[in-house]
Amino acid sequence: MASVTNLTNLTPATTSAGSRSSSVLPRSSVNLRSFNAKLSSASHLSLRYNPQYRPSLFVRCSASGGNGSTAKRTTLHDLYEKEGQSPWYDNLCRPVTDLIPFIARGVRGVTSNPAIFQKAISTSDAYNDQFRTLVESGTAIKKAYWELVVKDIQDACKLFEPIYDQTEAEDGYVSVEVSPLLADDTKTTIKAAKLLHKSVNRRNVYIKIPATAPCIPSIRDVIASGISVNVTLIFSIARYEAVIDAYLDGLEASGLDDLSRVTSVASFFVSRVDTLMDKMLEKIGTPEALDLRGKAAVAQAALAYQLYQKKFSGPRWEALVKKGAKKQRLLWASTSVKNPAYSDTLYVAPLIGPDTVSTMPDQALEAFIDHGTVKRTIDANVSEAEGVYSAIEKLGIDWNKVGEQLEEEGVDSFKKSFESLLATLQDKANTLKLASH
């Protein structure tokens, strides 16, 4: 059986996992009392400039120096206030205070994954001091990795806690994923999720669990234990329905009289679907097939939203609502455009609708702020989406098999990122040990 990747010995904060925490973060954590001051005088944050768009007010994680900025209203505010969609940022690294300008401009949550941490930790010096202390104290590499990650998640949770409170646990979440090495291990994923939740010990943390077949029961059991979950790597409608059922089963099995603080999002991946589907359509090569390029991902997502509306209605759901249950919101993930021939807002603009989340990396976020249009689009062309979905099936393409391939590739990619980072940390540790002799 796979290990829980040394989460057992992480030191949680002193308060209980489910309680409101005023616990002490590490000294480098953000002081929320100076939050507003930092928003108006972020002179230590350097601006990021992308010549494709107008000058951006977003920051690099490794920022130093800079010319300052002031908060201003953006399309992200309109996205939430007018259409009920929460814009989240798909990135996290140190210094976590770099998130402050993002929050000021409408970002309402953060997602992370092994690839994001692989890039952050391996390319930045910001983790060196903590890592050196861990190595010098004899901490094992895997445990050191989780210590680095947990600190970032705790600090980010503190920044988004006001949004969490203002929305009564609807928004303001920071997501952290269990080890991708556990994607085929039901029981150990459950154990790892509980340990990670206990270690982070923040009310507004989402524990990410992949939507692999072995992890569907894990999702149910973790929800049943009162832990909020971000279900990730969903690539097909069939698997999405299994994820919804796991959430509902978990709520019903929890035995809780108040379900208002047990929430979830279902991360439905978008652009990767087109990346694979376009290759398959080009291989078929007929005019009908070629005309469907760039349409599959948005069509499937639109139909997933129809399923969402159906499943979160009716007697079963209403019985849970009476106990305070919240809908498991659809979260659009993988929103960056991979094909330069497509619109840079292709995986954001057509998927706007109430009770959804769109998590965007820098490219998609900057593009939407710069020239995105805020209007409800997710169910504006359902018949067209059904037509695209059906036309692809008629070409002999099996949507479920496409989903299975993408899931396998996604899990494998995260495993490689995780293992690569551990190797990088081991090399750093060896260098530190040699330098100390």
Short mmCIF file of C-alpha atoms in Angstrom, two decimals:
data_model
loop_
_atom_site.label_atom_id
_atom_site.label_comp_id
_atom_site.label_asym_id
_atom_site.label_seq_id
_atom_site.Cartn_x
_atom_site.Cartn_y
_atom_site.Cartn_z
CA MET A 1 0.00 0.00 0.00
CA ALA A 2 1.17 3.51 -0.74
CA SER A 3 2.29 5.65 2.15
CA VAL A 4 0.50 8.77 3.31
CA THR A 5 3.66 10.60 2.26
CA ASN A 6 4.76 11.54 5.75
CA LEU A 7 1.83 13.76 6.58
CA THR A 8 1.40 12.06 9.93
CA ASN A 9 4.03 14.08 11.76
CA LEU A 10 3.09 17.50 10.49
CA THR A 11 2.32 19.83 13.34
CA PRO A 12 -1.20 21.27 13.13
CA ALA A 13 -2.20 24.57 14.66
CA THR A 14 -3.43 24.40 18.22
CA THR A 15 -7.14 24.86 17.59
CA SER A 16 -9.45 22.09 16.48
CA ALA A 17 -9.83 21.62 12.74
CA GLY A 18 -13.44 22.58 12.55
CA SER A 19 -13.38 25.60 14.83
CA ARG A 20 -12.78 29.20 14.00
CA SER A 21 -9.08 29.69 14.39
CA SER A 22 -7.32 32.73 15.71
CA SER A 23 -4.26 30.55 15.97
CA VAL A 24 -0.80 31.81 15.38
CA LEU A 25 0.62 31.55 11.88
CA PRO A 26 4.37 31.59 11.32
CA ARG A 27 5.94 34.99 11.83
CA SER A 28 6.05 35.64 8.12
CA SER A 29 2.27 35.26 7.85
CA VAL A 30 0.11 38.12 6.71
CA ASN A 31 -1.15 40.57 9.31
CA LEU A 32 -4.72 41.27 8.27
CA ARG A 33 -4.79 44.46 10.30
CA SER A 34 -2.47 45.95 7.74
CA PHE A 35 -4.44 44.42 4.84
CA ASN A 36 -5.98 47.69 3.65
CA ALA A 37 -2.74 49.55 4.05
CA LYS A 38 -0.98 47.00 1.90
CA LEU A 39 -3.64 47.29 -0.76
CA SER A 40 -3.06 51.01 -1.07
CA SER A 41 0.70 51.00 -0.66
CA ALA A 42 1.96 47.82 -2.30
CA SER A 43 5.21 49.47 -3.24
CA HIS A 44 7.14 46.25 -2.62
CA LEU A 45 5.26 44.44 -5.38
CA SER A 46 6.57 44.66 -8.92
CA LEU A 47 4.12 44.94 -11.79
CA ARG A 48 3.84 42.22 -14.37
CA TYR A 49 3.77 43.44 -17.94
CA ASN A 50 2.50 41.39 -20.85
CA PRO A 51 2.80 43.23 -24.17
CA GLN A 52 -0.19 41.35 -25.57
CA TYR A 53 -2.48 43.31 -23.29
CA ARG A 54 -2.64 46.68 -21.62
CA PRO A 55 -0.27 47.06 -18.66
CA SER A 56 -1.33 44.60 -16.00
CA LEU A 57 -1.55 45.12 -12.27
CA PHE A 58 -0.76 41.51 -11.50
CA VAL A 59 2.40 40.50 -9.74
CA ARG A 60 5.04 37.87 -10.03
CA CYS A 61 5.53 35.58 -7.04
CA SER A 62 9.20 36.47 -6.83
CA ALA A 63 8.47 40.18 -6.89
CA SER A 64 10.82 42.69 -5.39
CA GLY A 65 10.82 46.42 -5.72
CA GLY A 66 8.11 47.85 -7.98
CA ASN A 67 6.24 51.05 -8.57
CA GLY A 68 3.12 50.49 -6.50
CA SER A 69 -0.55 50.21 -7.46
CA THR A 70 -3.98 51.08 -6.18
CA ALA A 71 -7.03 48.85 -6.13
CA LYS A 72 -9.57 49.35 -8.87
CA ARG A 73 -12.77 47.70 -9.93
CA THR A 74 -12.40 45.06 -12.64
CA THR A 75 -14.56 42.69 -14.67
CA LEU A 76 -13.89 40.09 -11.96
CA HIS A 77 -16.07 42.07 -9.55
CA ASP A 78 -18.83 42.20 -12.15
CA LEU A 79 -18.47 38.49 -12.82
CA TYR A 80 -19.35 37.71 -9.23
CA GLU A 81 -21.79 40.50 -8.44
CA LYS A 82 -23.78 40.40 -11.68
CA GLU A 83 -23.58 36.77 -12.75
CA GLY A 84 -22.83 34.84 -9.57
CA GLN A 85 -19.59 33.27 -10.81
CA SER A 86 -16.58 33.32 -8.51
CA PRO A 87 -13.21 34.07 -10.14
CA TRP A 88 -10.35 32.18 -8.53
CA TYR A 89 -6.63 32.29 -9.21
CA ASP A 90 -4.89 29.09 -10.29
CA ASN A 91 -1.49 29.72 -8.77
CA LEU A 92 0.27 29.98 -5.42
CA CYS A 93 3.82 30.73 -4.38
CA ARG A 94 5.85 32.88 -2.03
CA PRO A 95 5.59 35.56 -0.91
CA VAL A 96 1.91 34.77 -0.37
CA THR A 97 1.33 38.50 0.20
CA ASP A 98 1.55 38.80 -3.59
CA LEU A 99 -2.07 37.63 -3.56
CA ILE A 100 -3.26 40.87 -1.95
CA PRO A 101 -3.58 42.83 -5.22
CA PHE A 102 -5.40 39.87 -6.77
CA ILE A 103 -7.96 39.90 -3.97
CA ALA A 104 -8.39 43.67 -4.36
CA ARG A 105 -9.21 43.19 -8.04
CA GLY A 106 -11.85 40.55 -7.50
CA VAL A 107 -10.17 37.16 -7.01
CA ARG A 108 -12.16 35.16 -4.45
CA GLY A 109 -10.17 31.96 -3.99
CA VAL A 110 -7.03 30.06 -4.95
CA THR A 111 -6.32 26.64 -6.40
CA SER A 112 -3.00 24.82 -6.30
CA ASN A 113 -1.73 21.47 -7.51
CA PRO A 114 1.54 19.50 -7.53
CA ALA A 115 2.66 21.15 -10.78
CA ILE A 116 2.14 24.63 -9.32
CA PHE A 117 4.20 23.80 -6.22
CA GLN A 118 6.85 22.08 -8.33
CA LYS A 119 7.35 25.31 -10.26
CA ALA A 120 7.12 27.56 -7.21
CA ILE A 121 9.51 25.70 -4.95
CA SER A 122 12.06 24.67 -7.57
CA THR A 123 12.41 28.11 -9.18
CA SER A 124 12.26 30.40 -6.15
CA ASP A 125 14.68 31.19 -3.33
CA ALA A 126 11.78 32.14 -1.06
CA TYR A 127 11.58 28.61 0.37
CA ASN A 128 15.28 28.24 1.12
CA ASP A 129 15.34 29.47 4.72
CA GLN A 130 12.51 27.23 5.88
CA PHE A 131 13.87 24.28 3.93
CA ARG A 132 17.37 24.76 5.36
CA THR A 133 15.93 24.76 8.89
CA LEU A 134 13.99 21.57 8.15
CA VAL A 135 17.03 19.82 6.67
CA GLU A 136 19.28 20.86 9.53
CA SER A 137 16.74 19.46 12.00
CA GLY A 138 16.83 16.09 10.23
CA THR A 139 13.40 16.31 8.60
CA ALA A 140 12.84 13.76 5.82
CA ILE A 141 12.40 15.16 2.30
CA LYS A 142 8.72 14.22 1.87
CA LYS A 143 7.82 15.63 5.24
CA ALA A 144 9.80 18.79 4.43
CA TYR A 145 7.80 19.13 1.20
CA TRP A 146 4.52 19.03 3.09
CA GLU A 147 5.81 21.51 5.67
CA LEU A 148 6.58 23.98 2.87
CA VAL A 149 3.20 23.43 1.22
CA VAL A 150 1.16 23.61 4.41
CA LYS A 151 2.75 26.93 5.38
CA ASP A 152 1.78 28.46 2.02
CA ILE A 153 -1.77 27.12 2.30
CA GLN A 154 -2.18 28.40 5.86
CA ASP A 155 -0.93 31.87 4.95
CA ALA A 156 -3.17 32.03 1.87
CA CYS A 157 -6.19 30.84 3.87
CA LYS A 158 -5.64 33.70 6.29
CA LEU A 159 -5.80 36.19 3.42
CA PHE A 160 -9.05 34.76 2.06
CA GLU A 161 -10.70 34.25 5.44
CA PRO A 162 -12.62 37.57 5.29
CA ILE A 163 -14.29 36.46 2.03
CA TYR A 164 -15.11 33.11 3.61
CA ASP A 165 -16.76 34.86 6.55
CA GLN A 166 -18.62 37.43 4.43
CA THR A 167 -20.13 34.70 2.25
CA GLU A 168 -20.84 32.28 5.12
CA ALA A 169 -18.57 29.56 3.75
CA GLU A 170 -19.66 30.00 0.12
CA ASP A 171 -16.34 31.40 -1.09
CA GLY A 172 -12.81 32.33 -0.05
CA TYR A 173 -11.27 28.87 -0.28
CA VAL A 174 -7.69 27.78 -0.85
CA SER A 175 -7.20 24.29 -2.32
CA VAL A 176 -4.39 21.83 -1.60
CA GLU A 177 -4.14 18.38 -3.15
CA VAL A 178 -3.38 15.06 -1.50
CA SER A 179 -0.38 13.21 -2.89
CA PRO A 180 -0.99 12.27 -6.54
CA LEU A 181 0.76 8.98 -5.80
CA LEU A 182 -2.43 7.89 -4.03
CA ALA A 183 -4.81 8.29 -6.99
CA ASP A 184 -5.48 4.53 -7.13
CA ASP A 185 -5.67 3.95 -3.38
CA THR A 186 -9.10 4.51 -1.80
CA LYS A 187 -8.29 3.97 1.87
CA THR A 188 -4.96 5.78 1.95
CA THR A 189 -6.46 8.75 0.14
CA ILE A 190 -9.07 9.01 2.91
CA LYS A 191 -6.36 8.88 5.56
CA ALA A 192 -4.16 11.38 3.73
CA ALA A 193 -7.06 13.82 3.24
CA LYS A 194 -7.91 13.76 6.93
CA LEU A 195 -4.29 14.25 7.96
CA LEU A 196 -3.77 17.08 5.50
CA HIS A 197 -6.95 18.79 6.70
CA LYS A 198 -5.80 18.47 10.30
CA SER A 199 -2.33 19.78 9.49
CA VAL A 200 -3.58 22.87 7.62
CA ASN A 201 -6.28 23.44 10.24
CA ARG A 202 -8.03 26.31 8.49
CA ARG A 203 -11.77 26.63 8.05
CA ASN A 204 -11.48 27.73 4.44
CA VAL A 205 -9.20 25.01 3.09
CA TYR A 206 -10.37 22.67 0.35
CA ILE A 207 -8.70 19.27 0.28
CA LYS A 208 -8.31 18.24 -3.34
CA ILE A 209 -9.03 14.62 -4.24
CA PRO A 210 -8.85 13.33 -7.82
CA ALA A 211 -12.02 11.97 -9.44
CA THR A 212 -10.42 8.62 -10.28
CA ALA A 213 -12.68 5.58 -9.89
CA PRO A 214 -10.83 4.39 -6.74
CA CYS A 215 -11.15 7.87 -5.19
CA ILE A 216 -14.91 8.29 -5.68
CA PRO A 217 -15.55 6.33 -2.42
CA SER A 218 -12.77 8.42 -0.80
CA ILE A 219 -14.65 11.60 -1.68
CA ARG A 220 -17.82 10.25 -0.12
CA ASP A 221 -16.10 9.26 3.13
CA VAL A 222 -14.09 12.49 3.47
CA ILE A 223 -17.26 14.57 2.96
CA ALA A 224 -19.05 12.35 5.49
CA SER A 225 -16.36 13.17 8.04
CA GLY A 226 -17.17 16.88 7.69
CA ILE A 227 -14.24 17.93 5.51
CA SER A 228 -14.77 20.24 2.52
CA VAL A 229 -13.43 18.85 -0.75
CA ASN A 230 -12.35 20.13 -4.16
CA VAL A 231 -12.80 17.16 -6.49
CA THR A 232 -10.26 17.52 -9.27
CA LEU A 233 -9.42 16.00 -12.67
CA ILE A 234 -13.00 15.56 -13.94
CA PHE A 235 -13.03 15.09 -17.72
CA SER A 236 -16.38 13.47 -18.56
CA ILE A 237 -20.04 13.90 -17.73
CA ALA A 238 -20.34 10.27 -16.57
CA ARG A 239 -17.56 10.72 -14.02
CA TYR A 240 -18.98 14.10 -13.01
CA GLU A 241 -22.30 12.46 -12.11
CA ALA A 242 -20.43 9.93 -9.94
CA VAL A 243 -18.73 12.88 -8.18
CA ILE A 244 -22.09 14.56 -7.47
CA ASP A 245 -23.47 11.31 -6.08
CA ALA A 246 -20.41 10.90 -3.84
CA TYR A 247 -21.01 14.41 -2.45
CA LEU A 248 -24.70 13.77 -1.80
CA ASP A 249 -23.98 10.34 -0.28
CA GLY A 250 -21.33 11.90 1.95
CA LEU A 251 -23.65 14.63 3.21
CA GLU A 252 -26.34 12.09 3.99
CA ALA A 253 -23.89 9.80 5.78
CA SER A 254 -22.33 12.57 7.87
CA GLY A 255 -24.96 12.50 10.58
CA LEU A 256 -24.53 16.26 10.97
CA ASP A 257 -27.55 18.39 11.82
CA ASP A 258 -25.86 21.46 10.32
CA LEU A 259 -24.32 20.88 6.88
CA SER A 260 -23.66 24.54 6.10
CA ARG A 261 -19.89 24.30 6.65
CA VAL A 262 -19.30 21.15 4.62
CA THR A 263 -18.95 22.33 1.04
CA SER A 264 -17.43 21.19 -2.22
CA VAL A 265 -16.54 22.14 -5.75
CA ALA A 266 -16.29 19.81 -8.73
CA SER A 267 -13.34 20.81 -10.93
CA PHE A 268 -14.36 20.09 -14.50
CA PHE A 269 -11.35 20.43 -16.83
CA VAL A 270 -11.89 22.23 -20.11
CA SER A 271 -9.00 23.11 -22.43
CA ARG A 272 -7.32 19.73 -22.16
CA VAL A 273 -10.46 18.20 -23.69
CA ASP A 274 -10.05 20.25 -26.85
CA THR A 275 -6.32 19.55 -27.00
CA LEU A 276 -6.97 15.82 -27.28
CA MET A 277 -10.25 16.00 -29.16
CA ASP A 278 -8.84 18.30 -31.86
CA LYS A 279 -6.11 15.74 -32.59
CA MET A 280 -8.74 13.02 -32.94
CA LEU A 281 -10.90 15.17 -35.21
CA GLU A 282 -7.91 16.06 -37.40
CA LYS A 283 -7.07 12.37 -37.70
CA ILE A 284 -10.59 11.70 -39.00
CA GLY A 285 -10.07 14.61 -41.36
CA THR A 286 -13.54 15.01 -42.87
CA PRO A 287 -15.03 18.51 -43.27
CA GLU A 288 -17.59 17.65 -40.58
CA ALA A 289 -14.86 16.56 -38.18
CA LEU A 290 -12.61 19.54 -38.83
CA ASP A 291 -15.52 21.92 -38.28
CA LEU A 292 -15.90 20.59 -34.72
CA ARG A 293 -12.40 21.58 -33.63
CA GLY A 294 -12.36 23.93 -30.66
CA LYS A 295 -15.99 23.20 -29.80
CA ALA A 296 -15.92 19.95 -27.82
CA ALA A 297 -14.73 21.24 -24.44
CA VAL A 298 -17.23 24.09 -24.08
CA ALA A 299 -20.08 21.89 -25.36
CA GLN A 300 -19.39 19.19 -22.77
CA ALA A 301 -19.05 21.79 -20.02
CA ALA A 302 -22.42 23.31 -20.95
CA LEU A 303 -24.04 19.88 -20.69
CA ALA A 304 -22.34 19.30 -17.34
CA TYR A 305 -24.06 22.45 -16.08
CA GLN A 306 -27.41 21.02 -17.19
CA LEU A 307 -26.67 17.91 -15.14
CA TYR A 308 -25.70 20.09 -12.19
CA GLN A 309 -29.06 21.86 -12.28
CA LYS A 310 -30.91 18.55 -12.48
CA LYS A 311 -29.04 16.80 -9.65
CA PHE A 312 -29.25 19.73 -7.24
CA SER A 313 -33.03 19.89 -7.28
CA GLY A 314 -35.89 17.62 -6.26
CA PRO A 315 -36.83 15.87 -2.98
CA ARG A 316 -33.44 14.35 -2.17
CA TRP A 317 -31.63 17.66 -2.46
CA GLU A 318 -34.37 19.62 -0.71
CA ALA A 319 -34.07 17.33 2.32
CA LEU A 320 -30.37 18.21 2.55
CA VAL A 321 -31.06 21.93 2.07
CA LYS A 322 -33.21 21.82 5.22
CA LYS A 323 -30.03 20.90 7.09
CA GLY A 324 -28.12 23.80 5.55
CA ALA A 325 -26.43 21.94 2.69
CA LYS A 326 -24.81 23.98 -0.07
CA LYS A 327 -24.65 22.95 -3.71
CA GLN A 328 -21.42 21.44 -4.93
CA ARG A 329 -20.47 24.18 -7.35
CA LEU A 330 -19.03 23.44 -10.76
CA LEU A 331 -15.51 24.81 -11.06
CA TRP A 332 -14.10 25.33 -14.54
CA ALA A 333 -10.45 24.29 -14.49
CA SER A 334 -7.79 24.18 -17.20
CA THR A 335 -9.01 27.49 -18.57
CA SER A 336 -5.82 28.61 -20.30
CA VAL A 337 -5.89 28.39 -24.09
CA LYS A 338 -3.41 25.91 -25.53
CA ASN A 339 -4.07 26.65 -29.23
CA PRO A 340 -2.98 30.19 -30.22
CA ALA A 341 -5.54 30.16 -33.02
CA TYR A 342 -8.36 30.26 -30.47
CA SER A 343 -9.66 33.25 -28.52
CA ASP A 344 -7.69 33.76 -25.31
CA THR A 345 -10.96 33.80 -23.33
CA LEU A 346 -12.43 30.70 -25.02
CA TYR A 347 -12.60 28.70 -21.80
CA VAL A 348 -13.88 31.53 -19.63
CA ALA A 349 -16.35 33.67 -21.61
CA PRO A 350 -18.74 30.88 -22.78
CA LEU A 351 -18.93 29.30 -19.30
CA ILE A 352 -20.34 32.14 -17.21
CA GLY A 353 -23.27 31.23 -15.02
CA PRO A 354 -24.55 31.38 -11.43
CA ASP A 355 -23.21 29.11 -8.70
CA THR A 356 -20.02 28.34 -10.61
CA VAL A 357 -16.32 29.03 -10.17
CA SER A 358 -13.74 29.79 -12.85
CA THR A 359 -10.16 29.28 -11.74
CA MET A 360 -7.73 31.02 -14.05
CA PRO A 361 -3.94 31.11 -14.40
CA ASP A 362 -2.26 34.39 -15.25
CA GLN A 363 -2.84 34.22 -19.00
CA ALA A 364 -6.59 33.64 -18.81
CA LEU A 365 -7.06 36.02 -15.88
CA GLU A 366 -5.28 38.92 -17.55
CA ALA A 367 -7.07 38.32 -20.84
CA PHE A 368 -10.51 38.32 -19.24
CA ILE A 369 -9.83 41.42 -17.18
CA ASP A 370 -8.52 43.18 -20.27
CA HIS A 371 -11.28 42.39 -22.76
CA GLY A 372 -13.69 39.84 -21.29
CA THR A 373 -17.46 40.38 -21.51
CA VAL A 374 -19.58 39.70 -18.43
CA LYS A 375 -22.87 38.06 -19.31
CA ARG A 376 -24.56 34.74 -18.63
CA THR A 377 -23.49 32.32 -21.35
CA ILE A 378 -23.36 28.82 -19.83
CA ASP A 379 -26.89 27.89 -20.88
CA ALA A 380 -27.38 30.31 -23.76
CA ASN A 381 -26.83 27.65 -26.45
CA VAL A 382 -27.73 24.31 -24.90
CA SER A 383 -29.18 22.90 -28.13
CA GLU A 384 -25.98 23.81 -29.96
CA ALA A 385 -23.93 22.07 -27.24
CA GLU A 386 -26.10 18.97 -27.56
CA GLY A 387 -25.55 19.06 -31.32
CA VAL A 388 -21.77 19.22 -30.99
CA TYR A 389 -21.72 16.43 -28.40
CA SER A 390 -23.89 14.21 -30.56
CA ALA A 391 -21.98 14.98 -33.76
CA ILE A 392 -18.72 13.90 -32.11
CA GLU A 393 -20.32 10.65 -30.98
CA LYS A 394 -21.54 9.98 -34.52
CA LEU A 395 -17.96 10.25 -35.73
CA GLY A 396 -17.16 7.24 -33.56
CA ILE A 397 -15.48 9.09 -30.71
CA ASP A 398 -16.31 7.75 -27.24
CA TRP A 399 -16.54 10.64 -24.77
CA ASN A 400 -15.97 8.36 -21.78
CA LYS A 401 -12.79 6.91 -23.29
CA VAL A 402 -11.56 10.42 -24.00
CA GLY A 403 -12.22 11.26 -20.35
CA GLU A 404 -10.38 8.16 -19.16
CA GLN A 405 -7.33 8.99 -21.27
CA LEU A 406 -7.24 12.59 -20.05
CA GLU A 407 -7.64 11.46 -16.45
CA GLU A 408 -4.74 9.04 -16.80
CA GLU A 409 -2.59 11.74 -18.40
CA GLY A 410 -3.57 14.26 -15.71
CA VAL A 411 -2.73 11.95 -12.83
CA ASP A 412 0.55 10.95 -14.50
CA SER A 413 1.48 14.60 -15.04
CA PHE A 414 0.90 15.45 -11.37
CA LYS A 415 2.86 12.38 -10.25
CA LYS A 416 5.82 13.45 -12.38
CA SER A 417 5.67 17.00 -10.97
CA PHE A 418 5.51 15.63 -7.42
CA GLU A 419 8.40 13.23 -7.92
CA SER A 420 10.47 15.83 -9.78
CA LEU A 421 10.09 18.28 -6.92
CA LEU A 422 11.08 15.66 -4.34
CA ALA A 423 14.21 14.95 -6.40
CA THR A 424 14.97 18.69 -6.57
CA LEU A 425 14.55 19.01 -2.81
CA GLN A 426 16.79 16.01 -2.24
CA ASP A 427 19.49 17.63 -4.38
CA LYS A 428 19.12 20.88 -2.42
CA ALA A 429 19.36 18.96 0.84
CA ASN A 430 22.52 17.18 -0.30
CA THR A 431 24.06 20.52 -1.28
CA LEU A 432 23.21 22.02 2.10
CA LYS A 433 24.70 19.04 3.91
CA LEU A 434 27.90 19.24 1.87
CA ALA A 435 28.15 22.97 2.53
CA SER A 436 27.82 22.43 6.26
CA HIS A 437 30.81 20.07 6.40
#
